[in-house]
Amino acid sequence: MDHVAKVGSWGELYVMLGTSSAALIGLLFVATSLHLKTMVDHPVLRTRSRNLTLHLVVMLVQATAVLTPQPLRSLGIEIIVNLCGLVLPLTFLYLTIFRPARRRVKGSGFSLYMGIAYILGYATGIVGGVALSQALLWGLYLVTFSNAIFFVLVILNGWKLMLGIQESE
C-alpha cells in the first residue's frame, strides 16, 4: 500500500485534528457533567450538547480513517459513510422549514445559518470522499476544508452552549 507516500504531510494535520477533536469531546463531557441538572432541564442545551458531540466524533473518525494505512479508494468510501451525519442538520432544517408555526418551539436553539453551514461542510466532505474513492488525492483538500468548517462551527456552538448554561443558572 502506498498510503503513507500519498498522504504524506497530511498525516501531521490529521493527528492534530484527531487530538483536538478528542480533547474537545472530553471537555464537553466535563462541562456537561458539571451542569447536569441544567442540561437535563433544558432540551435545547441537551440537544446542542449531543449534536456537538456527534460532529466532533465525525471529525475524530475522519482523522482516524485518514491516518489508517489503506488504499485511497477505501479511505474515500469510509469518509462517505462517516459523513452520513448529514442527516442531523438536514432533519433540523426540515423541521424548521416545514413544521407548522404553531408547533415550533420558540428558542429551539437551531440557527438556519448554522444548519446550512453544517450541510455545506458535510456536502464538501462527501464530494471529497467521492474523489478519494476514485483515487484522486485532491479529495483530501475538500475533506480537510469540511473539517475546518466543522471545527469553526463546533467552537461557535460550544460558545452558545456555555452562554445557554450561564443564562439558565
mmCIF file of N, CA and C in Angstrom, residues 19-82:
data_model
loop_
_atom_site.group_PDB
_atom_site.id
_atom_site.type_symbol
_atom_site.label_atom_id
_atom_site.label_comp_id
_atom_site.label_asym_id
_atom_site.label_seq_id
_atom_site.Cartn_x
_atom_site.Cartn_y
_atom_site.Cartn_z
ATOM 1 N N THR A 19 -6.535 14.760 17.628
ATOM 2 C CA THR A 19 -6.220 15.073 19.023
ATOM 3 C C THR A 19 -7.116 16.187 19.548
ATOM 4 N N SER A 20 -7.283 17.237 18.762
ATOM 5 C CA SER A 20 -8.113 18.352 19.225
ATOM 6 C C SER A 20 -9.581 17.941 19.317
ATOM 7 N N SER A 21 -10.051 17.103 18.416
ATOM 8 C CA SER A 21 -11.438 16.620 18.482
ATOM 9 C C SER A 21 -11.653 15.799 19.749
ATOM 10 N N ALA A 22 -10.726 14.905 20.020
ATOM 11 C CA ALA A 22 -10.841 14.070 21.224
ATOM 12 C C ALA A 22 -10.796 14.928 22.488
ATOM 13 N N ALA A 23 -9.919 15.926 22.515
ATOM 14 C CA ALA A 23 -9.828 16.810 23.673
ATOM 15 C C ALA A 23 -11.130 17.595 23.869
ATOM 16 N N LEU A 24 -11.691 18.088 22.773
ATOM 17 C CA LEU A 24 -12.947 18.841 22.880
ATOM 18 C C LEU A 24 -14.106 17.944 23.311
ATOM 19 N N ILE A 25 -14.112 16.686 22.876
ATOM 20 C CA ILE A 25 -15.145 15.750 23.340
ATOM 21 C C ILE A 25 -15.024 15.583 24.852
ATOM 22 N N GLY A 26 -13.809 15.414 25.339
ATOM 23 C CA GLY A 26 -13.588 15.278 26.780
ATOM 24 C C GLY A 26 -14.023 16.516 27.544
ATOM 25 N N LEU A 27 -13.684 17.685 27.036
ATOM 26 C CA LEU A 27 -14.083 18.933 27.704
ATOM 27 C C LEU A 27 -15.599 19.108 27.692
ATOM 28 N N LEU A 28 -16.223 18.698 26.605
ATOM 29 C CA LEU A 28 -17.679 18.785 26.518
ATOM 30 C C LEU A 28 -18.337 17.877 27.557
ATOM 31 N N PHE A 29 -17.779 16.678 27.758
ATOM 32 C CA PHE A 29 -18.309 15.773 28.774
ATOM 33 C C PHE A 29 -18.129 16.363 30.171
ATOM 34 N N VAL A 30 -16.997 16.976 30.420
ATOM 35 C CA VAL A 30 -16.757 17.581 31.733
ATOM 36 C C VAL A 30 -17.733 18.729 31.973
ATOM 37 N N ALA A 31 -17.859 19.617 30.989
ATOM 38 C CA ALA A 31 -18.770 20.757 31.135
ATOM 39 C C ALA A 31 -20.204 20.293 31.323
ATOM 40 N N THR A 32 -20.598 19.276 30.574
ATOM 41 C CA THR A 32 -21.964 18.760 30.680
ATOM 42 C C THR A 32 -22.196 18.126 32.047
ATOM 43 N N SER A 33 -21.240 17.366 32.527
ATOM 44 C CA SER A 33 -21.423 16.704 33.823
ATOM 45 C C SER A 33 -21.406 17.699 34.976
ATOM 46 N N LEU A 34 -20.688 18.799 34.841
ATOM 47 C CA LEU A 34 -20.673 19.824 35.893
ATOM 48 C C LEU A 34 -22.004 20.566 35.983
ATOM 49 N N HIS A 35 -22.744 20.585 34.890
ATOM 50 C CA HIS A 35 -24.024 21.292 34.840
ATOM 51 C C HIS A 35 -25.133 20.328 34.419
ATOM 52 N N LEU A 36 -25.106 19.136 34.977
ATOM 53 C CA LEU A 36 -26.005 18.070 34.544
ATOM 54 C C LEU A 36 -27.479 18.431 34.726
ATOM 55 N N LYS A 37 -27.829 19.014 35.852
ATOM 56 C CA LYS A 37 -29.233 19.360 36.097
ATOM 57 C C LYS A 37 -29.720 20.374 35.069
ATOM 58 N N THR A 38 -28.905 21.368 34.788
ATOM 59 C CA THR A 38 -29.278 22.369 33.780
ATOM 60 C C THR A 38 -29.460 21.719 32.428
ATOM 61 N N MET A 39 -28.569 20.809 32.083
ATOM 62 C CA MET A 39 -28.643 20.134 30.785
ATOM 63 C C MET A 39 -29.905 19.270 30.687
ATOM 64 N N VAL A 40 -30.246 18.586 31.757
ATOM 65 C CA VAL A 40 -31.418 17.718 31.758
ATOM 66 C C VAL A 40 -32.700 18.548 31.689
ATOM 67 N N ASP A 41 -32.717 19.690 32.353
ATOM 68 C CA ASP A 41 -33.916 20.529 32.414
ATOM 69 C C ASP A 41 -34.180 21.325 31.138
ATOM 70 N N HIS A 42 -33.176 21.495 30.294
ATOM 71 C CA HIS A 42 -33.330 22.321 29.094
ATOM 72 C C HIS A 42 -33.059 21.498 27.836
ATOM 73 N N PRO A 43 -34.119 21.121 27.116
ATOM 74 C CA PRO A 43 -33.942 20.283 25.929
ATOM 75 C C PRO A 43 -33.067 20.927 24.854
ATOM 76 N N VAL A 44 -33.077 22.249 24.754
ATOM 77 C CA VAL A 44 -32.249 22.923 23.745
ATOM 78 C C VAL A 44 -30.771 22.706 24.046
ATOM 79 N N LEU A 45 -30.399 22.870 25.318
ATOM 80 C CA LEU A 45 -28.992 22.677 25.700
ATOM 81 C C LEU A 45 -28.590 21.214 25.541
ATOM 82 N N ARG A 46 -29.507 20.323 25.902
ATOM 83 C CA ARG A 46 -29.219 18.890 25.773
ATOM 84 C C ARG A 46 -29.017 18.510 24.302
ATOM 85 N N THR A 47 -29.872 19.025 23.439
ATOM 86 C CA THR A 47 -29.753 18.735 22.006
ATOM 87 C C THR A 47 -28.472 19.330 21.444
ATOM 88 N N ARG A 48 -28.175 20.558 21.830
ATOM 89 C CA ARG A 48 -26.953 21.203 21.322
ATOM 90 C C ARG A 48 -25.721 20.422 21.771
ATOM 91 N N SER A 49 -25.703 19.972 23.015
ATOM 92 C CA SER A 49 -24.567 19.200 23.526
ATOM 93 C C SER A 49 -24.418 17.884 22.771
ATOM 94 N N ARG A 50 -25.533 17.206 22.532
ATOM 95 C CA ARG A 50 -25.488 15.945 21.782
ATOM 96 C C ARG A 50 -24.967 16.172 20.367
ATOM 97 N N ASN A 51 -25.467 17.203 19.704
ATOM 98 C CA ASN A 51 -25.042 17.484 18.333
ATOM 99 C C ASN A 51 -23.568 17.850 18.262
ATOM 100 N N LEU A 52 -23.106 18.643 19.215
ATOM 101 C CA LEU A 52 -21.674 18.975 19.243
ATOM 102 C C LEU A 52 -20.833 17.720 19.390
ATOM 103 N N THR A 53 -21.262 16.826 20.269
ATOM 104 C CA THR A 53 -20.527 15.580 20.457
ATOM 105 C C THR A 53 -20.498 14.775 19.164
ATOM 106 N N LEU A 54 -21.630 14.672 18.487
ATOM 107 C CA LEU A 54 -21.688 13.894 17.246
ATOM 108 C C LEU A 54 -20.806 14.500 16.150
ATOM 109 N N HIS A 55 -20.799 15.821 16.016
ATOM 110 C CA HIS A 55 -19.957 16.458 14.999
ATOM 111 C C HIS A 55 -18.473 16.255 15.323
ATOM 112 N N LEU A 56 -18.126 16.314 16.607
ATOM 113 C CA LEU A 56 -16.731 16.067 16.997
ATOM 114 C C LEU A 56 -16.340 14.610 16.737
ATOM 115 N N VAL A 57 -17.262 13.697 16.967
ATOM 116 C CA VAL A 57 -16.984 12.282 16.689
ATOM 117 C C VAL A 57 -16.764 12.076 15.193
ATOM 118 N N VAL A 58 -17.547 12.755 14.352
ATOM 119 C CA VAL A 58 -17.347 12.668 12.903
ATOM 120 C C VAL A 58 -15.924 13.105 12.550
ATOM 121 N N MET A 59 -15.477 14.218 13.150
ATOM 122 C CA MET A 59 -14.116 14.700 12.877
ATOM 123 C C MET A 59 -13.072 13.702 13.355
ATOM 124 N N LEU A 60 -13.281 13.122 14.519
ATOM 125 C CA LEU A 60 -12.330 12.156 15.072
ATOM 126 C C LEU A 60 -12.259 10.905 14.208
ATOM 127 N N VAL A 61 -13.400 10.411 13.753
ATOM 128 C CA VAL A 61 -13.423 9.213 12.910
ATOM 129 C C VAL A 61 -12.749 9.502 11.568
ATOM 130 N N GLN A 62 -12.978 10.689 11.021
ATOM 131 C CA GLN A 62 -12.322 11.037 9.755
ATOM 132 C C GLN A 62 -10.813 11.095 9.923
ATOM 133 N N ALA A 63 -10.355 11.680 11.017
ATOM 134 C CA ALA A 63 -8.912 11.740 11.264
ATOM 135 C C ALA A 63 -8.338 10.328 11.388
ATOM 136 N N THR A 64 -9.060 9.458 12.079
ATOM 137 C CA THR A 64 -8.622 8.075 12.229
ATOM 138 C C THR A 64 -8.558 7.380 10.871
ATOM 139 N N ALA A 65 -9.558 7.621 10.034
ATOM 140 C CA ALA A 65 -9.588 6.987 8.703
ATOM 141 C C ALA A 65 -8.409 7.453 7.851
ATOM 142 N N VAL A 66 -8.118 8.758 7.890
ATOM 143 C CA VAL A 66 -7.003 9.281 7.085
ATOM 144 C C VAL A 66 -5.677 8.702 7.568
ATOM 145 N N LEU A 67 -5.540 8.517 8.870
ATOM 146 C CA LEU A 67 -4.282 8.023 9.422
ATOM 147 C C LEU A 67 -4.123 6.509 9.312
ATOM 148 N N THR A 68 -5.191 5.802 8.989
ATOM 149 C CA THR A 68 -5.116 4.348 8.842
ATOM 150 C C THR A 68 -4.520 3.999 7.484
ATOM 151 N N PRO A 69 -3.441 3.198 7.475
ATOM 152 C CA PRO A 69 -2.859 2.802 6.182
ATOM 153 C C PRO A 69 -3.862 1.961 5.375
ATOM 154 N N GLN A 70 -4.248 2.469 4.227
ATOM 155 C CA GLN A 70 -5.224 1.801 3.367
ATOM 156 C C GLN A 70 -5.217 2.463 1.999
ATOM 157 N N PRO A 71 -5.767 1.821 1.010
ATOM 158 C CA PRO A 71 -5.851 2.443 -0.314
ATOM 159 C C PRO A 71 -6.769 3.668 -0.284
ATOM 160 N N LEU A 72 -6.519 4.620 -1.165
ATOM 161 C CA LEU A 72 -7.335 5.835 -1.217
ATOM 162 C C LEU A 72 -8.805 5.514 -1.472
ATOM 163 N N ARG A 73 -9.065 4.491 -2.259
ATOM 164 C CA ARG A 73 -10.455 4.123 -2.559
ATOM 165 C C ARG A 73 -11.199 3.735 -1.277
ATOM 166 N N SER A 74 -10.551 2.968 -0.435
ATOM 167 C CA SER A 74 -11.173 2.570 0.839
ATOM 168 C C SER A 74 -11.375 3.783 1.738
ATOM 169 N N LEU A 75 -10.389 4.651 1.767
ATOM 170 C CA LEU A 75 -10.498 5.874 2.563
ATOM 171 C C LEU A 75 -11.689 6.702 2.098
ATOM 172 N N GLY A 76 -11.840 6.856 0.801
ATOM 173 C CA GLY A 76 -12.961 7.626 0.271
ATOM 174 C C GLY A 76 -14.301 7.051 0.682
ATOM 175 N N ILE A 77 -14.422 5.731 0.610
ATOM 176 C CA ILE A 77 -15.684 5.080 0.995
ATOM 177 C C ILE A 77 -15.948 5.286 2.478
ATOM 178 N N GLU A 78 -14.918 5.156 3.318
ATOM 179 C CA GLU A 78 -15.092 5.367 4.761
ATOM 180 C C GLU A 78 -15.541 6.790 5.053
ATOM 181 N N ILE A 79 -14.971 7.755 4.364
ATOM 182 C CA ILE A 79 -15.346 9.151 4.594
ATOM 183 C C ILE A 79 -16.781 9.403 4.144
ATOM 184 N N ILE A 80 -17.174 8.837 3.017
ATOM 185 C CA ILE A 80 -18.560 8.997 2.558
ATOM 186 C C ILE A 80 -19.530 8.420 3.586
ATOM 187 N N VAL A 81 -19.244 7.220 4.087
ATOM 188 C CA VAL A 81 -20.110 6.578 5.074
ATOM 189 C C VAL A 81 -20.137 7.398 6.359
ATOM 190 N N ASN A 82 -18.990 7.877 6.807
ATOM 191 C CA ASN A 82 -18.903 8.651 8.040
ATOM 192 C C ASN A 82 -19.709 9.939 7.944
#
